[in-house]
Amino acid sequence: MKALIETIVTSLVDHPEDIVVTEREEETKVVYHLQVHEEDVGKVIGKNGRIAKAIRTVVYAAKTDENKRIYLDIM
């Protein structure tokens, strides 16, 4: 899942070397934290959050068969 997030975001940003995706797994959920260069935050979020929503939709659709919910936080 981390590779999927990195692949999507790499094509959007100007500083792909600054992409950091961390994973935190809990009992009922898996949380992915996405960090990008400060100049690229607007490109990842998009106008009115449309890009961020699209990224989350793809990640949620690609989740595994686990019964855990997946969350994506953009920092």
PDB file of N, CA and C in Angstrom, residues 17-64:
ATOM      1  N   GLU A  17      11.803  13.268  -4.046  1.00  0.00           N
ATOM      2  CA  GLU A  17      12.742  12.703  -3.074  1.00  0.00           C
ATOM      3  C   GLU A  17      12.328  12.999  -1.635  1.00  0.00           C
ATOM      4  N   ASP A  18      11.412  13.922  -1.434  1.00  0.00           N
ATOM      5  CA  ASP A  18      10.966  14.290  -0.090  1.00  0.00           C
ATOM      6  C   ASP A  18       9.692  13.580   0.350  1.00  0.00           C
ATOM      7  N   ILE A  19       9.215  12.637  -0.434  1.00  0.00           N
ATOM      8  CA  ILE A  19       7.999  11.901  -0.076  1.00  0.00           C
ATOM      9  C   ILE A  19       8.334  10.869   0.995  1.00  0.00           C
ATOM     10  N   VAL A  20       7.579  10.917   2.080  1.00  0.00           N
ATOM     11  CA  VAL A  20       7.749   9.946   3.163  1.00  0.00           C
ATOM     12  C   VAL A  20       6.372   9.402   3.521  1.00  0.00           C
ATOM     13  N   VAL A  21       6.230   8.086   3.461  1.00  0.00           N
ATOM     14  CA  VAL A  21       4.977   7.437   3.836  1.00  0.00           C
ATOM     15  C   VAL A  21       5.277   6.516   5.014  1.00  0.00           C
ATOM     16  N   THR A  22       4.615   6.759   6.130  1.00  0.00           N
ATOM     17  CA  THR A  22       4.779   5.891   7.292  1.00  0.00           C
ATOM     18  C   THR A  22       3.455   5.190   7.577  1.00  0.00           C
ATOM     19  N   GLU A  23       3.562   4.016   8.155  1.00  0.00           N
ATOM     20  CA  GLU A  23       2.374   3.194   8.424  1.00  0.00           C
ATOM     21  C   GLU A  23       2.279   2.920   9.914  1.00  0.00           C
ATOM     22  N   ARG A  24       1.085   3.104  10.462  1.00  0.00           N
ATOM     23  CA  ARG A  24       0.838   2.781  11.860  1.00  0.00           C
ATOM     24  C   ARG A  24      -0.378   1.862  11.916  1.00  0.00           C
ATOM     25  N   GLU A  25      -0.165   0.681  12.424  1.00  0.00           N
ATOM     26  CA  GLU A  25      -1.252  -0.304  12.472  1.00  0.00           C
ATOM     27  C   GLU A  25      -1.782  -0.407  13.890  1.00  0.00           C
ATOM     28  N   GLU A  26      -3.091  -0.340  14.002  1.00  0.00           N
ATOM     29  CA  GLU A  26      -3.765  -0.468  15.285  1.00  0.00           C
ATOM     30  C   GLU A  26      -4.719  -1.654  15.208  1.00  0.00           C
ATOM     31  N   GLU A  27      -5.475  -1.859  16.262  1.00  0.00           N
ATOM     32  CA  GLU A  27      -6.375  -3.012  16.313  1.00  0.00           C
ATOM     33  C   GLU A  27      -7.411  -3.003  15.203  1.00  0.00           C
ATOM     34  N   THR A  28      -8.043  -1.856  14.997  1.00  0.00           N
ATOM     35  CA  THR A  28      -9.153  -1.790  14.049  1.00  0.00           C
ATOM     36  C   THR A  28      -8.862  -0.968  12.803  1.00  0.00           C
ATOM     37  N   LYS A  29      -7.670  -0.387  12.712  1.00  0.00           N
ATOM     38  CA  LYS A  29      -7.386   0.467  11.553  1.00  0.00           C
ATOM     39  C   LYS A  29      -5.902   0.498  11.231  1.00  0.00           C
ATOM     40  N   VAL A  30      -5.615   0.895  10.003  1.00  0.00           N
ATOM     41  CA  VAL A  30      -4.252   1.130   9.543  1.00  0.00           C
ATOM     42  C   VAL A  30      -4.200   2.576   9.065  1.00  0.00           C
ATOM     43  N   VAL A  31      -3.274   3.348   9.620  1.00  0.00           N
ATOM     44  CA  VAL A  31      -3.161   4.762   9.290  1.00  0.00           C
ATOM     45  C   VAL A  31      -1.861   4.987   8.528  1.00  0.00           C
ATOM     46  N   TYR A  32      -1.974   5.600   7.358  1.00  0.00           N
ATOM     47  CA  TYR A  32      -0.801   5.966   6.569  1.00  0.00           C
ATOM     48  C   TYR A  32      -0.634   7.472   6.660  1.00  0.00           C
ATOM     49  N   HIS A  33       0.574   7.907   7.018  1.00  0.00           N
ATOM     50  CA  HIS A  33       0.892   9.327   7.098  1.00  0.00           C
ATOM     51  C   HIS A  33       1.759   9.688   5.900  1.00  0.00           C
ATOM     52  N   LEU A  34       1.310  10.646   5.123  1.00  0.00           N
ATOM     53  CA  LEU A  34       2.027  11.093   3.932  1.00  0.00           C
ATOM     54  C   LEU A  34       2.626  12.456   4.199  1.00  0.00           C
ATOM     55  N   GLN A  35       3.948  12.568   4.027  1.00  0.00           N
ATOM     56  CA  GLN A  35       4.639  13.837   4.174  1.00  0.00           C
ATOM     57  C   GLN A  35       5.307  14.174   2.857  1.00  0.00           C
ATOM     58  N   VAL A  36       5.130  15.414   2.416  1.00  0.00           N
ATOM     59  CA  VAL A  36       5.756  15.889   1.182  1.00  0.00           C
ATOM     60  C   VAL A  36       6.448  17.216   1.475  1.00  0.00           C
ATOM     61  N   HIS A  37       7.228  17.675   0.518  1.00  0.00           N
ATOM     62  CA  HIS A  37       7.908  18.966   0.630  1.00  0.00           C
ATOM     63  C   HIS A  37       6.856  20.052   0.800  1.00  0.00           C
ATOM     64  N   GLU A  38       7.191  21.092   1.567  1.00  0.00           N
ATOM     65  CA  GLU A  38       6.187  22.126   1.872  1.00  0.00           C
ATOM     66  C   GLU A  38       5.665  22.842   0.628  1.00  0.00           C
ATOM     67  N   GLU A  39       6.456  22.896  -0.431  1.00  0.00           N
ATOM     68  CA  GLU A  39       5.995  23.517  -1.667  1.00  0.00           C
ATOM     69  C   GLU A  39       5.005  22.639  -2.430  1.00  0.00           C
ATOM     70  N   ASP A  40       4.980  21.349  -2.132  1.00  0.00           N
ATOM     71  CA  ASP A  40       4.138  20.397  -2.855  1.00  0.00           C
ATOM     72  C   ASP A  40       2.827  20.079  -2.155  1.00  0.00           C
ATOM     73  N   VAL A  41       2.610  20.622  -0.974  1.00  0.00           N
ATOM     74  CA  VAL A  41       1.404  20.288  -0.211  1.00  0.00           C
ATOM     75  C   VAL A  41       0.149  20.673  -0.990  1.00  0.00           C
ATOM     76  N   GLY A  42       0.153  21.838  -1.595  1.00  0.00           N
ATOM     77  CA  GLY A  42      -1.011  22.284  -2.362  1.00  0.00           C
ATOM     78  C   GLY A  42      -1.295  21.402  -3.556  1.00  0.00           C
ATOM     79  N   LYS A  43      -0.250  20.866  -4.173  1.00  0.00           N
ATOM     80  CA  LYS A  43      -0.435  19.992  -5.328  1.00  0.00           C
ATOM     81  C   LYS A  43      -1.042  18.659  -4.925  1.00  0.00           C
ATOM     82  N   VAL A  44      -0.696  18.183  -3.734  1.00  0.00           N
ATOM     83  CA  VAL A  44      -1.230  16.901  -3.266  1.00  0.00           C
ATOM     84  C   VAL A  44      -2.659  17.057  -2.769  1.00  0.00           C
ATOM     85  N   ILE A  45      -2.967  18.190  -2.159  1.00  0.00           N
ATOM     86  CA  ILE A  45      -4.321  18.409  -1.652  1.00  0.00           C
ATOM     87  C   ILE A  45      -5.261  18.810  -2.778  1.00  0.00           C
ATOM     88  N   GLY A  46      -4.806  19.698  -3.657  1.00  0.00           N
ATOM     89  CA  GLY A  46      -5.631  20.119  -4.785  1.00  0.00           C
ATOM     90  C   GLY A  46      -6.659  21.158  -4.396  1.00  0.00           C
ATOM     91  N   LYS A  47      -7.324  21.676  -5.401  1.00  0.00           N
ATOM     92  CA  LYS A  47      -8.336  22.706  -5.188  1.00  0.00           C
ATOM     93  C   LYS A  47      -9.540  22.084  -4.484  1.00  0.00           C
ATOM     94  N   ASN A  48      -9.890  22.662  -3.354  1.00  0.00           N
ATOM     95  CA  ASN A  48     -10.988  22.163  -2.518  1.00  0.00           C
ATOM     96  C   ASN A  48     -10.792  20.712  -2.085  1.00  0.00           C
ATOM     97  N   GLY A  49      -9.546  20.224  -2.058  1.00  0.00           N
ATOM     98  CA  GLY A  49      -9.251  18.872  -1.594  1.00  0.00           C
ATOM     99  C   GLY A  49      -9.581  17.770  -2.577  1.00  0.00           C
ATOM    100  N   ARG A  50      -9.759  18.102  -3.836  1.00  0.00           N
ATOM    101  CA  ARG A  50     -10.175  17.103  -4.822  1.00  0.00           C
ATOM    102  C   ARG A  50      -9.102  16.049  -5.079  1.00  0.00           C
ATOM    103  N   ILE A  51      -7.848  16.456  -5.165  1.00  0.00           N
ATOM    104  CA  ILE A  51      -6.770  15.493  -5.418  1.00  0.00           C
ATOM    105  C   ILE A  51      -6.625  14.558  -4.223  1.00  0.00           C
ATOM    106  N   ALA A  52      -6.647  15.127  -3.004  1.00  0.00           N
ATOM    107  CA  ALA A  52      -6.536  14.314  -1.793  1.00  0.00           C
ATOM    108  C   ALA A  52      -7.685  13.306  -1.716  1.00  0.00           C
ATOM    109  N   LYS A  53      -8.866  13.734  -2.054  1.00  0.00           N
ATOM    110  CA  LYS A  53     -10.024  12.838  -2.030  1.00  0.00           C
ATOM    111  C   LYS A  53      -9.860  11.716  -3.057  1.00  0.00           C
ATOM    112  N   ALA A  54      -9.333  12.050  -4.227  1.00  0.00           N
ATOM    113  CA  ALA A  54      -9.119  11.031  -5.259  1.00  0.00           C
ATOM    114  C   ALA A  54      -8.065  10.023  -4.823  1.00  0.00           C
ATOM    115  N   ILE A  55      -6.988  10.507  -4.213  1.00  0.00           N
ATOM    116  CA  ILE A  55      -5.943   9.597  -3.716  1.00  0.00           C
ATOM    117  C   ILE A  55      -6.524   8.676  -2.661  1.00  0.00           C
ATOM    118  N   ARG A  56      -7.288   9.235  -1.741  1.00  0.00           N
ATOM    119  CA  ARG A  56      -7.902   8.407  -0.690  1.00  0.00           C
ATOM    120  C   ARG A  56      -8.846   7.377  -1.287  1.00  0.00           C
ATOM    121  N   THR A  57      -9.602   7.737  -2.295  1.00  0.00           N
ATOM    122  CA  THR A  57     -10.529   6.806  -2.937  1.00  0.00           C
ATOM    123  C   THR A  57      -9.782   5.619  -3.525  1.00  0.00           C
ATOM    124  N   VAL A  58      -8.674   5.877  -4.203  1.00  0.00           N
ATOM    125  CA  VAL A  58      -7.878   4.794  -4.792  1.00  0.00           C
ATOM    126  C   VAL A  58      -7.295   3.901  -3.701  1.00  0.00           C
ATOM    127  N   VAL A  59      -6.770   4.514  -2.645  1.00  0.00           N
ATOM    128  CA  VAL A  59      -6.176   3.730  -1.551  1.00  0.00           C
ATOM    129  C   VAL A  59      -7.238   2.884  -0.856  1.00  0.00           C
ATOM    130  N   TYR A  60      -8.403   3.456  -0.608  1.00  0.00           N
ATOM    131  CA  TYR A  60      -9.470   2.696   0.047  1.00  0.00           C
ATOM    132  C   TYR A  60      -9.945   1.541  -0.835  1.00  0.00           C
ATOM    133  N   ALA A  61      -9.991   1.762  -2.146  1.00  0.00           N
ATOM    134  CA  ALA A  61     -10.440   0.719  -3.064  1.00  0.00           C
ATOM    135  C   ALA A  61      -9.426  -0.407  -3.167  1.00  0.00           C
ATOM    136  N   ALA A  62      -8.156  -0.103  -2.947  1.00  0.00           N
ATOM    137  CA  ALA A  62      -7.103  -1.106  -3.096  1.00  0.00           C
ATOM    138  C   ALA A  62      -6.797  -1.840  -1.796  1.00  0.00           C
ATOM    139  N   LYS A  63      -7.562  -1.584  -0.759  1.00  0.00           N
ATOM    140  CA  LYS A  63      -7.255  -2.212   0.527  1.00  0.00           C
ATOM    141  C   LYS A  63      -7.328  -3.726   0.432  1.00  0.00           C
ATOM    142  N   THR A  64      -6.633  -4.376   1.341  1.00  0.00           N
ATOM    143  CA  THR A  64      -6.607  -5.834   1.355  1.00  0.00           C
ATOM    144  C   THR A  64      -7.892  -6.372   1.967  1.00  0.00           C
TER     145      THR A  64
END
